[in-house]
Amino acid sequence: MPEPANRDDSVAIELESIQTSRGARLFAMSALRGPEVRINDFQMAPIALLHAGDQIRVNSGPAYEIALFHKPAVGPAKDHQVGRMCPVCLGSVETGVPVLECGCGAVFHLETEGEAPLECALAITECSQCQQPLQLEQGYQPEPEFLSR
């Protein structure tokens, strides 16, 4: 039996960014209409959760790596941050004090000036609440690299 002339052979892949309750950023991916999708060289199920660093290959094409662009929330404490407890020093966040806010909502002091600055965000490498890496500079996580065909 001949195929219909208006058959759509396009690949349909949906990728949606989600954030867990602990602040981690994941991607929900669904592959529709039969493309061969491989994640980290394994055949993908119809729906999958992807993490930063995972590799995707569609229909034997080039591999792509999932990387998140991170723009840290650094600046003077905002109204919703004032009065919250810093998980490092256990001190209260005061109005106008420089802070870093993690994706999970934890707030860390980030003072760099004064007699005894509270540099709590500089004292640790990951959030004590959600265990996600703390980044003070914007950029990709992980740093993207070219992946061969």
PDB file of N, CA and C in Angstrom, residues 11 15 19-20 45 49 63 68-69 83 87 95 103 111 115 120 127 135 141:
ATOM      1  N   VAL A  11      11.024  15.142  12.749  1.00  0.00           N
ATOM      2  CA  VAL A  11      11.288  14.648  14.094  1.00  0.00           C
ATOM      3  C   VAL A  11      10.686  15.642  15.079  1.00  0.00           C
ATOM      4  N   LEU A  15      11.724  19.610  24.780  1.00  0.00           N
ATOM      5  CA  LEU A  15      12.658  19.730  25.885  1.00  0.00           C
ATOM      6  C   LEU A  15      12.150  20.847  26.782  1.00  0.00           C
ATOM      7  N   GLN A  19      12.648  22.790  37.580  1.00  0.00           N
ATOM      8  CA  GLN A  19      13.480  22.967  38.768  1.00  0.00           C
ATOM      9  C   GLN A  19      12.891  22.129  39.883  1.00  0.00           C
ATOM     10  N   THR A  20      13.739  21.319  40.528  1.00  0.00           N
ATOM     11  CA  THR A  20      13.267  20.472  41.619  1.00  0.00           C
ATOM     12  C   THR A  20      13.032  21.323  42.858  1.00  0.00           C
ATOM     13  N   ALA A  45      14.133   6.259  26.409  1.00  0.00           N
ATOM     14  CA  ALA A  45      12.732   5.893  26.605  1.00  0.00           C
ATOM     15  C   ALA A  45      11.892   7.041  26.043  1.00  0.00           C
ATOM     16  N   LEU A  49      14.533  12.287  31.949  1.00  0.00           N
ATOM     17  CA  LEU A  49      15.025  13.455  32.671  1.00  0.00           C
ATOM     18  C   LEU A  49      16.502  13.608  32.356  1.00  0.00           C
ATOM     19  N   ALA A  63      26.400  14.795  18.338  1.00  0.00           N
ATOM     20  CA  ALA A  63      26.033  14.743  19.755  1.00  0.00           C
ATOM     21  C   ALA A  63      25.996  16.169  20.302  1.00  0.00           C
ATOM     22  N   LEU A  68      23.865  24.323  31.258  1.00  0.00           N
ATOM     23  CA  LEU A  68      23.005  25.374  31.792  1.00  0.00           C
ATOM     24  C   LEU A  68      23.777  26.689  31.817  1.00  0.00           C
ATOM     25  N   PHE A  69      23.119  27.772  31.399  1.00  0.00           N
ATOM     26  CA  PHE A  69      23.734  29.086  31.548  1.00  0.00           C
ATOM     27  C   PHE A  69      23.274  29.625  32.884  1.00  0.00           C
ATOM     28  N   GLY A  83      16.002  39.312  56.969  1.00  0.00           N
ATOM     29  CA  GLY A  83      15.532  38.557  58.127  1.00  0.00           C
ATOM     30  C   GLY A  83      15.744  37.056  58.004  1.00  0.00           C
ATOM     31  N   PRO A  87      22.758  30.108  56.088  1.00  0.00           N
ATOM     32  CA  PRO A  87      23.060  28.763  56.569  1.00  0.00           C
ATOM     33  C   PRO A  87      24.515  28.545  56.982  1.00  0.00           C
ATOM     34  N   THR A  95      19.022  44.448  55.694  1.00  0.00           N
ATOM     35  CA  THR A  95      18.731  45.281  54.530  1.00  0.00           C
ATOM     36  C   THR A  95      20.008  45.845  53.918  1.00  0.00           C
ATOM     37  N   GLY A 103      19.563  28.856  43.799  1.00  0.00           N
ATOM     38  CA  GLY A 103      18.323  28.526  43.100  1.00  0.00           C
ATOM     39  C   GLY A 103      17.259  27.940  44.007  1.00  0.00           C
ATOM     40  N   GLU A 111      29.541  39.849  51.743  1.00  0.00           N
ATOM     41  CA  GLU A 111      30.205  41.130  51.990  1.00  0.00           C
ATOM     42  C   GLU A 111      31.688  40.983  51.657  1.00  0.00           C
ATOM     43  N   GLU A 115      35.252  46.104  58.283  1.00  0.00           N
ATOM     44  CA  GLU A 115      36.226  45.575  59.243  1.00  0.00           C
ATOM     45  C   GLU A 115      36.200  44.052  59.317  1.00  0.00           C
ATOM     46  N   CYS A 120      30.365  34.554  53.648  1.00  0.00           N
ATOM     47  CA  CYS A 120      29.847  33.188  53.779  1.00  0.00           C
ATOM     48  C   CYS A 120      29.782  32.448  52.443  1.00  0.00           C
ATOM     49  N   CYS A 127      25.853  24.688  47.972  1.00  0.00           N
ATOM     50  CA  CYS A 127      24.805  25.135  48.888  1.00  0.00           C
ATOM     51  C   CYS A 127      24.596  24.087  49.979  1.00  0.00           C
ATOM     52  N   GLN A 135      27.799  29.209  42.210  1.00  0.00           N
ATOM     53  CA  GLN A 135      28.579  29.909  41.197  1.00  0.00           C
ATOM     54  C   GLN A 135      28.448  31.397  41.431  1.00  0.00           C
ATOM     55  N   GLN A 141      27.395  25.750  32.890  1.00  0.00           N
ATOM     56  CA  GLN A 141      27.705  24.679  33.828  1.00  0.00           C
ATOM     57  C   GLN A 141      27.159  23.393  33.255  1.00  0.00           C
TER      58      GLN A 141
END
